[in-house]
Coordinates of C-alpha atoms and ligand atoms in Angstrom, one line a residue:
X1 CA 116.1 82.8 81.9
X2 CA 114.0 86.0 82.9
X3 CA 114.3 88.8 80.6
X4 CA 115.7 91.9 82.6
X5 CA 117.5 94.6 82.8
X6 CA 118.5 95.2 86.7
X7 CA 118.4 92.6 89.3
X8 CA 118.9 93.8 93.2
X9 CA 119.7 90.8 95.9
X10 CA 118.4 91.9 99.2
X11 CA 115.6 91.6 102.1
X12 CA 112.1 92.9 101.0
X13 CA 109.2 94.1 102.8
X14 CA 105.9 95.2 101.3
X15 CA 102.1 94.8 101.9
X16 CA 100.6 92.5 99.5
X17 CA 97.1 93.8 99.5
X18 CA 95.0 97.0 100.2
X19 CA 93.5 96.2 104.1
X20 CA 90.2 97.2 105.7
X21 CA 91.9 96.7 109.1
X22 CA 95.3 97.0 110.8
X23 CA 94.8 93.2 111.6
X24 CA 94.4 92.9 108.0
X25 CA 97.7 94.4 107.1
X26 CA 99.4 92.1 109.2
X27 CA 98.1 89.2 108.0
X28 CA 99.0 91.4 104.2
X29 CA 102.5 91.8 105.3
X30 CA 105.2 89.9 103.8
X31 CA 109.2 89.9 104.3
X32 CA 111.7 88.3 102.2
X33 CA 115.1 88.0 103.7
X34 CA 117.3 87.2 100.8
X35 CA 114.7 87.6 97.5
X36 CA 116.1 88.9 94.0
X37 CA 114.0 92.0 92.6
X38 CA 114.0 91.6 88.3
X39 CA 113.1 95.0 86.6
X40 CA 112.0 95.3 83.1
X41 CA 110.7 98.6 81.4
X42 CA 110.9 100.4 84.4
X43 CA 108.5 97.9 86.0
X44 CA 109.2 95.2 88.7
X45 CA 109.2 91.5 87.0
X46 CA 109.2 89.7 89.6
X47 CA 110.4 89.7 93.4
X48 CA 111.9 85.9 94.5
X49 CA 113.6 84.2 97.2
X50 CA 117.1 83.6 96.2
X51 CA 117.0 80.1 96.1
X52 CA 114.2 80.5 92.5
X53 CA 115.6 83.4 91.5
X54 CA 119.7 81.9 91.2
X55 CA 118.9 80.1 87.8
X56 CA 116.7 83.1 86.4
X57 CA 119.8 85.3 86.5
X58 CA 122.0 86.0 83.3
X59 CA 125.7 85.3 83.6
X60 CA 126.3 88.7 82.0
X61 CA 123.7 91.3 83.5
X62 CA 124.1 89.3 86.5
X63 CA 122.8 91.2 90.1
X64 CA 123.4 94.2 92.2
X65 CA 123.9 92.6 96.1
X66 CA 122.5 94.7 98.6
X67 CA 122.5 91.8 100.9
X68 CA 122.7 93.5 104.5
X69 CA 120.0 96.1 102.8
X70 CA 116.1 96.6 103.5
X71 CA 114.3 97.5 100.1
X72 CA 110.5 99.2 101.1
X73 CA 108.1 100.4 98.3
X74 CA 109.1 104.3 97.8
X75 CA 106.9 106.2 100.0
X76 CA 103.8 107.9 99.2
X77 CA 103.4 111.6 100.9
X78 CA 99.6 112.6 100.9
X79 CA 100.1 116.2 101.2
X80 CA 102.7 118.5 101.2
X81 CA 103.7 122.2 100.2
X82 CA 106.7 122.7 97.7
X83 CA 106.8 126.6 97.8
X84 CA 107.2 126.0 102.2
X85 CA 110.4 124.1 102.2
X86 CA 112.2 127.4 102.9
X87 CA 109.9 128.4 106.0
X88 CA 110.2 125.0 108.1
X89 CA 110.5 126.1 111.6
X90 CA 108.7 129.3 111.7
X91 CA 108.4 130.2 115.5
X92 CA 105.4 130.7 117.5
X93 CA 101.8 130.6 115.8
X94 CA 98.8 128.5 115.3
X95 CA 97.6 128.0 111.8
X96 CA 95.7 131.5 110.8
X97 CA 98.4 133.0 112.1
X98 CA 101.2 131.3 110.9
X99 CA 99.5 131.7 107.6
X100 CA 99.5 135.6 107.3
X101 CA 102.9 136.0 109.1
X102 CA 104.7 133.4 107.2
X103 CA 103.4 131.2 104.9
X104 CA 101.4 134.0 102.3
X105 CA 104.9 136.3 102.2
X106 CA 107.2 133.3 101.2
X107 CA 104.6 132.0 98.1
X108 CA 104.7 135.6 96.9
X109 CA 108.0 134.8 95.5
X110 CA 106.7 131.9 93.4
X111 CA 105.8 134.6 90.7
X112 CA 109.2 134.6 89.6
X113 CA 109.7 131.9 87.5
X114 CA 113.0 131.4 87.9
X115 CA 113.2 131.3 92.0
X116 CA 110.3 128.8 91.6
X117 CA 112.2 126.6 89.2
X118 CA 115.2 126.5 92.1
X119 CA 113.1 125.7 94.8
X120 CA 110.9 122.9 93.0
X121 CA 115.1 121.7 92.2
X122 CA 115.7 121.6 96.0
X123 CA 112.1 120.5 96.9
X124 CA 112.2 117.1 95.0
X125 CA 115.8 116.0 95.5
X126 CA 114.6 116.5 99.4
X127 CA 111.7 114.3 98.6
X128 CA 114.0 111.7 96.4
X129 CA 116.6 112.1 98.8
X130 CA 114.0 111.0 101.9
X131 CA 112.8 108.2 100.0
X132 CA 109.7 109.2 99.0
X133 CA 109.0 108.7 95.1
X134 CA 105.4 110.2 95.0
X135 CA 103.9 113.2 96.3
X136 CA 100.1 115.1 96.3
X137 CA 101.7 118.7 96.5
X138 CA 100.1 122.3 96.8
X139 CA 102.5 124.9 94.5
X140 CA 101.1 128.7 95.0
X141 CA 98.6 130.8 93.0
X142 CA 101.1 131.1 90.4
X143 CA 101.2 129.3 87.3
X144 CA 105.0 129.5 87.3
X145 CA 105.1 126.9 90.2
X146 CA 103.3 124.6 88.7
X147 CA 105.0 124.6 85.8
X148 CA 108.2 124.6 88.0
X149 CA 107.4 121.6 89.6
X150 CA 105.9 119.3 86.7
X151 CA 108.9 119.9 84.6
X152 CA 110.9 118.6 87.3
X153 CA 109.2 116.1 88.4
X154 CA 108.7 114.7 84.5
X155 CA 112.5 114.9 84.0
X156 CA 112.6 112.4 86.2
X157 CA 109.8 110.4 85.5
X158 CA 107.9 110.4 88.6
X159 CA 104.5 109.7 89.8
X160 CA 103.6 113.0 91.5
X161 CA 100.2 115.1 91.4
X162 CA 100.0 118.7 92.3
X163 CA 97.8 122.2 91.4
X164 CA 97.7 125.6 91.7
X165 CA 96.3 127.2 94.6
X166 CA 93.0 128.5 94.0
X167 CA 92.3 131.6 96.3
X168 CA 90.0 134.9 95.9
X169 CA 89.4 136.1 99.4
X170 CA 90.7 136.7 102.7
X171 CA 94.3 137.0 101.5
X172 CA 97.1 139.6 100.5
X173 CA 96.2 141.6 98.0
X174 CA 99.2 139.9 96.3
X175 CA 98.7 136.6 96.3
X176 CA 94.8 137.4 95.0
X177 CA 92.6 136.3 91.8
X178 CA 89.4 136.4 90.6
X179 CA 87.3 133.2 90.9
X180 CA 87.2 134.1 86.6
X181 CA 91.4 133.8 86.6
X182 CA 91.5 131.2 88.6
X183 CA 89.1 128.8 86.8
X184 CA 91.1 129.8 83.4
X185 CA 94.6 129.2 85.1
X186 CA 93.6 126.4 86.4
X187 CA 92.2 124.7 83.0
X188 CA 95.3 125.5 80.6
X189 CA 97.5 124.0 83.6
X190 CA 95.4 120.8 83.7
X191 CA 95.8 120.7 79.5
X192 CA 99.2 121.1 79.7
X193 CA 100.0 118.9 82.6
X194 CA 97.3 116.1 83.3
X195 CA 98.2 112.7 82.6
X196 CA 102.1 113.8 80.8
X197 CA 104.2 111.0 81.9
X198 CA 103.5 110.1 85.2
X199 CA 102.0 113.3 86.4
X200 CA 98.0 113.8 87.7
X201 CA 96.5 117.7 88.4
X202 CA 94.9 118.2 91.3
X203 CA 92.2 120.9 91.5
X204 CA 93.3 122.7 94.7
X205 CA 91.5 125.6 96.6
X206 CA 93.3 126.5 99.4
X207 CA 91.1 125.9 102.3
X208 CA 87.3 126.8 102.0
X209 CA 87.9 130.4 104.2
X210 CA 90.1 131.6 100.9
X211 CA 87.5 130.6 98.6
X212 CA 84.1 132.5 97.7
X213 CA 81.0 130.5 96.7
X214 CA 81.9 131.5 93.2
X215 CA 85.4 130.1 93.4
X216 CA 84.5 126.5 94.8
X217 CA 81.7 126.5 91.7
X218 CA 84.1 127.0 89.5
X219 CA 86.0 124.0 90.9
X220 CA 82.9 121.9 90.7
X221 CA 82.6 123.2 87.2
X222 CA 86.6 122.3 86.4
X223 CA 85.8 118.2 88.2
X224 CA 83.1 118.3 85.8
X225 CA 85.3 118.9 82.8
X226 CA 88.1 116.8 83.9
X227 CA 86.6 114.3 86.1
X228 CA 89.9 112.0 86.1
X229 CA 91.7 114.8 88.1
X230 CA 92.6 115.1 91.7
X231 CA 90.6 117.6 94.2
X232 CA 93.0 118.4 96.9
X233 CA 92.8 120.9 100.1
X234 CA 92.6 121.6 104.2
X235 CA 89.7 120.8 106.5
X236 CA 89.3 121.2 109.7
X237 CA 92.4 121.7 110.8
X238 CA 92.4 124.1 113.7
X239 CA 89.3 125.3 116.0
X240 CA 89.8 128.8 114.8
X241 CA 89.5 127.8 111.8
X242 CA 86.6 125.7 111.9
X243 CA 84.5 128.7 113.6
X244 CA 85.9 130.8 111.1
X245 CA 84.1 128.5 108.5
X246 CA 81.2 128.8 110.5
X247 CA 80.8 132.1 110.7
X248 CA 81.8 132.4 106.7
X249 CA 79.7 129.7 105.9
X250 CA 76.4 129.8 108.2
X251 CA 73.8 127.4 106.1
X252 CA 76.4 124.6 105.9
X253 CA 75.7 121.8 107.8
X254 CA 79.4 121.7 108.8
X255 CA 82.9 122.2 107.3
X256 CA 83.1 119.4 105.1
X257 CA 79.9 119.9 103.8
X258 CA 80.8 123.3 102.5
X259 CA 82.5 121.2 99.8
X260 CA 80.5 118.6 99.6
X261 CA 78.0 121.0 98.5
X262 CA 79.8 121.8 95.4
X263 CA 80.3 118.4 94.9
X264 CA 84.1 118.5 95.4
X265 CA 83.9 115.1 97.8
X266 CA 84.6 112.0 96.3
X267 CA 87.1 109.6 94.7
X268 CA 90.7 111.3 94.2
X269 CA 89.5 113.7 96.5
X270 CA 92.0 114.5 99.5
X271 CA 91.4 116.6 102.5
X272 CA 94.2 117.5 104.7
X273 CA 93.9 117.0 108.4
X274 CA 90.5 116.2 109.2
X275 CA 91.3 116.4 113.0
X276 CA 88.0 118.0 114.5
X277 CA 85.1 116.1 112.5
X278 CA 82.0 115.3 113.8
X279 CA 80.4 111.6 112.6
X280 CA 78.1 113.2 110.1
X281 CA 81.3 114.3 108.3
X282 CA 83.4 110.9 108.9
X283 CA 80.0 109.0 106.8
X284 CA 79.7 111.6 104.6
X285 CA 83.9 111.2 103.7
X286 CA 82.8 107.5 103.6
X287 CA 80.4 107.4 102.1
X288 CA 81.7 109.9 98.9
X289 CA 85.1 107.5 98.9
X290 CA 86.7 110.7 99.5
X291 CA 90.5 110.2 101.4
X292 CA 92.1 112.4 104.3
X293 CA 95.7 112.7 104.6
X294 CA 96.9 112.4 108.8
X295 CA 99.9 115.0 109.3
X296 CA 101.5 114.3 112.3
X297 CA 104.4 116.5 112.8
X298 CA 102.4 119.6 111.6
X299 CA 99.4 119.1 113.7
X300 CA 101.8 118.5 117.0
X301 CA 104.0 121.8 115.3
X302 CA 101.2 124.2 114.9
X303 CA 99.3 122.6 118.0
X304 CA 96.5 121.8 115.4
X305 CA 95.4 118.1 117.5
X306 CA 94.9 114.4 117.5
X307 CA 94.3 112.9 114.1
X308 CA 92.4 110.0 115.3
X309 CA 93.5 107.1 113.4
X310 CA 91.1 104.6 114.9
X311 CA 87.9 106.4 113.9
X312 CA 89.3 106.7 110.8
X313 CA 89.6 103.0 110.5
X314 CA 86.4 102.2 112.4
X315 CA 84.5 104.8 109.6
X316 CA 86.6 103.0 106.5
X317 CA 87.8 106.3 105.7
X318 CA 91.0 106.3 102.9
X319 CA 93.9 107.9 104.5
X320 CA 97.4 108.5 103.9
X321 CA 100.3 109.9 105.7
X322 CA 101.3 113.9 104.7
X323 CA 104.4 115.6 106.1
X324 CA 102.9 118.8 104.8
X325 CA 106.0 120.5 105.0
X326 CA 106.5 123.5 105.8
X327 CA 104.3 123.3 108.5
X328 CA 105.6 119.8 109.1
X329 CA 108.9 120.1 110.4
X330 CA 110.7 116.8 108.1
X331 CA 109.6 115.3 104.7
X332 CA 111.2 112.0 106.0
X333 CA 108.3 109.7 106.2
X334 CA 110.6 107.3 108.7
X335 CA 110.3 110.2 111.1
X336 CA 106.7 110.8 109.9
X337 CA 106.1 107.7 111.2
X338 CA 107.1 107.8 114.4
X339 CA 105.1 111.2 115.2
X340 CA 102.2 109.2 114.4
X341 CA 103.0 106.9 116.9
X342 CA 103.0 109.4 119.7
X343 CA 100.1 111.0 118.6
X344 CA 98.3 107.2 118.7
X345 CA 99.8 106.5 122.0
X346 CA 98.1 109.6 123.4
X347 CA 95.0 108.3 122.4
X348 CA 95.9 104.8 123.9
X349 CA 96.0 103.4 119.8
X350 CA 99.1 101.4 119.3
X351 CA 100.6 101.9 116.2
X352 CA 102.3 98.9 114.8
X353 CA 105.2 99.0 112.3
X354 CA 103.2 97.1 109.8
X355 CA 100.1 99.3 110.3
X356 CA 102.6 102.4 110.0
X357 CA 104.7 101.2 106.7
X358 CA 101.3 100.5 105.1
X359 CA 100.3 104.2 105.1
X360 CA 103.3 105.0 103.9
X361 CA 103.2 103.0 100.8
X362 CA 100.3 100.9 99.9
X363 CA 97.9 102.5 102.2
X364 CA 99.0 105.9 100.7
X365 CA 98.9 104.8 97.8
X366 CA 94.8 103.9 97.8
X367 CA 94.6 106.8 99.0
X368 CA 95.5 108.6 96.2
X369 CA 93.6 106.2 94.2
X370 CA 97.1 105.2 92.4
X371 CA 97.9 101.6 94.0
X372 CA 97.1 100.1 90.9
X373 CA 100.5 101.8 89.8
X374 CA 102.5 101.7 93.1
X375 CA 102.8 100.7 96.6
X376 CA 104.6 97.4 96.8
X377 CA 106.6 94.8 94.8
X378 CA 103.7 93.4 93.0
X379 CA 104.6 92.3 89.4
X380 CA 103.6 94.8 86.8
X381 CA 104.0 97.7 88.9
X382 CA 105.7 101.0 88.8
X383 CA 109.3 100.7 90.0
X384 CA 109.4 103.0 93.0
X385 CA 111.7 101.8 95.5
X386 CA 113.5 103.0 98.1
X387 CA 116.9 100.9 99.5
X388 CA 117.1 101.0 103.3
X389 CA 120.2 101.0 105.7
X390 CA 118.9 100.1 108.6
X391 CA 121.7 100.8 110.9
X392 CA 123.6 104.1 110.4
X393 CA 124.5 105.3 113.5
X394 CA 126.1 103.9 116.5
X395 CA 123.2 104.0 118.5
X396 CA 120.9 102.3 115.3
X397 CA 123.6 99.5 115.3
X398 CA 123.5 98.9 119.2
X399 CA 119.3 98.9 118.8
X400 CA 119.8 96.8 115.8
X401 CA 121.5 93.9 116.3
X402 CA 118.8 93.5 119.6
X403 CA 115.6 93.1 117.1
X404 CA 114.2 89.8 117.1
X405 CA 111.9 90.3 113.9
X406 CA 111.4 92.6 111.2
X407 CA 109.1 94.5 112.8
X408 CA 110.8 95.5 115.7
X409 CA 113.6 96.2 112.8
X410 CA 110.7 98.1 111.1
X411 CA 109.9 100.0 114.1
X412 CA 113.3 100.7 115.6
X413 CA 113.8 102.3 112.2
X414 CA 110.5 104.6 112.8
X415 CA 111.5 105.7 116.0
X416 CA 115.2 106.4 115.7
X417 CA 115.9 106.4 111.5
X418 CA 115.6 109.5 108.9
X419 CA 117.1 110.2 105.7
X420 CA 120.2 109.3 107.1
X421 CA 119.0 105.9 106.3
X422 CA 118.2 106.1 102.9
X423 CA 120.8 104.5 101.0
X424 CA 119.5 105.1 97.6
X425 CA 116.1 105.5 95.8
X426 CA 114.7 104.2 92.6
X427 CA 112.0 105.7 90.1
X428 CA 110.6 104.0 87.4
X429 CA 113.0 101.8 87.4
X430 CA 116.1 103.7 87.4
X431 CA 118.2 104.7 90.7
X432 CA 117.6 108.5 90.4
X433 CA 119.3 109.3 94.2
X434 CA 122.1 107.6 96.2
X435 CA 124.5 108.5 99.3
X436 CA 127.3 106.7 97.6
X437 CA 128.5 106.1 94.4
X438 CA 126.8 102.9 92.7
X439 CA 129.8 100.0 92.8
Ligands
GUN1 N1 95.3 125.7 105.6 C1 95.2 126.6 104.6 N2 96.4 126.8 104.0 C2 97.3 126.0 104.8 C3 98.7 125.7 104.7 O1 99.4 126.3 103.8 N3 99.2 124.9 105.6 C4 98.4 124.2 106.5 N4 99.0 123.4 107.4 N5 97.1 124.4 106.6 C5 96.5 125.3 105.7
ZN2 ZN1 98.8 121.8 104.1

């Protein structure tokens, strides 16, 4: 008898090991069609093919069946904005653009504790209710957002890391602070918040154009405090931006090395986008163990670029997949997933569902520097799940019933699925969303 407390009957798929290639993840990947998930303390206990796991189960706890149901590790989302989730779809401009128009008006209003506490609600039911279970998330200059967001996200127990945006220059006079405030707000937040529960700061300038050379020392000076904390912000993103930097930061090598200088590289450190780098900044992300997170429906949104996934591999750079709402236009990672299959394709990569569902979990996961917690079914980890019905829609039960394996399941399920096809989703261990009531 196995000492549980919730056993699911269902088909499994997970990656069983971090990979250096997409090759390797294939030969990583493994399905269970009918296996028996036991959770114990909020932690998997084991995952077994039915057949083993029959005379484990207890005749009175007995099993949930979810036969006819996919079960994926919960996904990871490398980089998003909370305070943007109102803005998604803003016509008509390119990132600096976009930024000042749109973006710096709506995180004014995340001064207001209150409206930041609703919105941080909303934003993490979305996330829960799309299946993804962790997060690396930007809040806004305020100190209320961060708050806002923690508290939620500790309520419910999950593994999410997130900062307060660093900026003193180039924007609104609103939404502006002294490299002095900054450094101050930023170092009560991290003693109030780092490592509570589940939850991990992350030090996060903006984008090295909103920062002075003051502000990023002060963010060297708060990773040297708290060197178990995350870094986390934008590079090279857009062309406009990157000659911006240029012109802002003439004695720098290139972008990335504008942090690298303040020693802000390394591991736990995540850049978002990394589209337009040249190789001296690919070895230098290497070489530091510093991650990048790929965005693919904001970089095709805001006509940003081609992340280019096989360099990425080819240099054994970390990366994980952002939706980095709002400027990516879904936070489901299913239809994450099949934007970064176009955006391969039109550099003649092939994405395969494997390769795909690894940087959504596992892949994110290293990433983040947190797959010793989550990622897959291993025993001993974190119980982040999410419960998958494949089929949904007419059209996804016509496509269905045609797939010969469980990838082309997998990848008929990143091409035509979204949230509709998350069933239900599970968080340390407890099922904290579902579309239906629980029989
Ligand atoms: N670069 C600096 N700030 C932002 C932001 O809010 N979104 C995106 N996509 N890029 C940025
Ligand atoms: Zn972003």
């Amino acid at each position: 008898m196995i000492d549980y407390s919730v056993a699911l009957r269902g088909a499994f798929f997970d990656i069983a090991a971090v990979a250096d290639s997409a090759d390797d993840i294939a030969s990583h990947a493994r399905y269970l069609d009918d296996g028996v998930l036991f959770l114990r303390d909020g932690r998997i206990h084991a995952l077994l093919p039915w057949q083993e796991a029959e005379q484990y189960l207890h005749p009175l706890t007995g099993y949930r069946d979810l036969r006819g149901k996919l079960l994926l590790p919960g996904f990871v989302d490398a980089h998003v904005h909370y305070p943007q989730t109102e803005m998604i779809g803003a016509f008509g401009e390119q990132l600096l653009e976009w930024l000042t128009t749109y973006t710096f008006p709506v995180e004014r209003q995340f001064a207001d504790a209150d409206y930041a506490a609703g919105i941080a609600r909303f934003f993490v039911s979305q996330l829960l209710s799309h299946g993804t279970t962790t997060a690396l998330v930007f809040c806004t200059l305020h100190p209320e957002s961060v708050d806002a967001l923690f508290s939620e996200a500790l309520r419910l127990n999950m593994r999410l890391l997130a900062g307060k945006v660093m900026m003193d220059r180039h924007a609104p006079e609103y939404l502006s602070e002294s490299a002095e405030q900054s450094y101050r707000q930023t170092r009560e937040l991290i003693q109030r918040w780092h490592q509570r529960g589940r939850l991990g700061y992350a030090i996060t300038p903006r984008f090295a154009p909103t920062s002075t050379p003051a502000l990023l020392a002060a963010v060297q000076q708060l990773r040297e405090e708290f060197p178990d904390t995350w870094l986390h912000t934008h590079l090279s993103e857009n062309l406009n931006e990157i000659a911006w930097v240029k012109n802002l930061w003439p004695e720098h090598e290139h972008y990335l090395d504008v942090y690298h200088h303040y020693q802000l590289t390394g591991p736990r450190s995540v850049f978002a986008h990394a589209i337009h780098l040249a190789d001296a900044e690919w070895q230098c992300l290497h070489d530091t163990g510093s991650a990048v997170a790929f965005c693919p429906t904001s970089n095709l949104f805001l006509g940003s670029g081609l992340f280019r996934l096989p360099t990425c591999w080819h240099q054994q750079v970390r990366m994980g997949i952002g939706s980095d709402v709002g400027a990516g236009t879904t936070f489901s990672m299913l239809r994450t997933l099949g934007e970064a299959y176009k955006v391969s394709q039109l550099q003649s990569y092939r994405l395969r569902a494997s390769e795909a569902f690894y940087h959504a979990t596992l892949g994110g996961a290293h990433a983040l520097r947190l797959d010793d917690h989550i990622g897959n079914f291993h025993p001993g980890k974190e119980a982040d799940f999410v419960v998958i019905d494949p089929a949904v829609t007419p059209l996804q039960r016509l496509r269905s019933e045609r797939c010969k394996d469980i990838y082309e399941q997998l990848f008929v399920l990143m091409t035509l699925g979204d949230e509709r096809n998350i069933s239900e989703t599970w968080v340390n261990g407890e099922r904290v969303w579902g579309n239906a009531a629980e029989e």
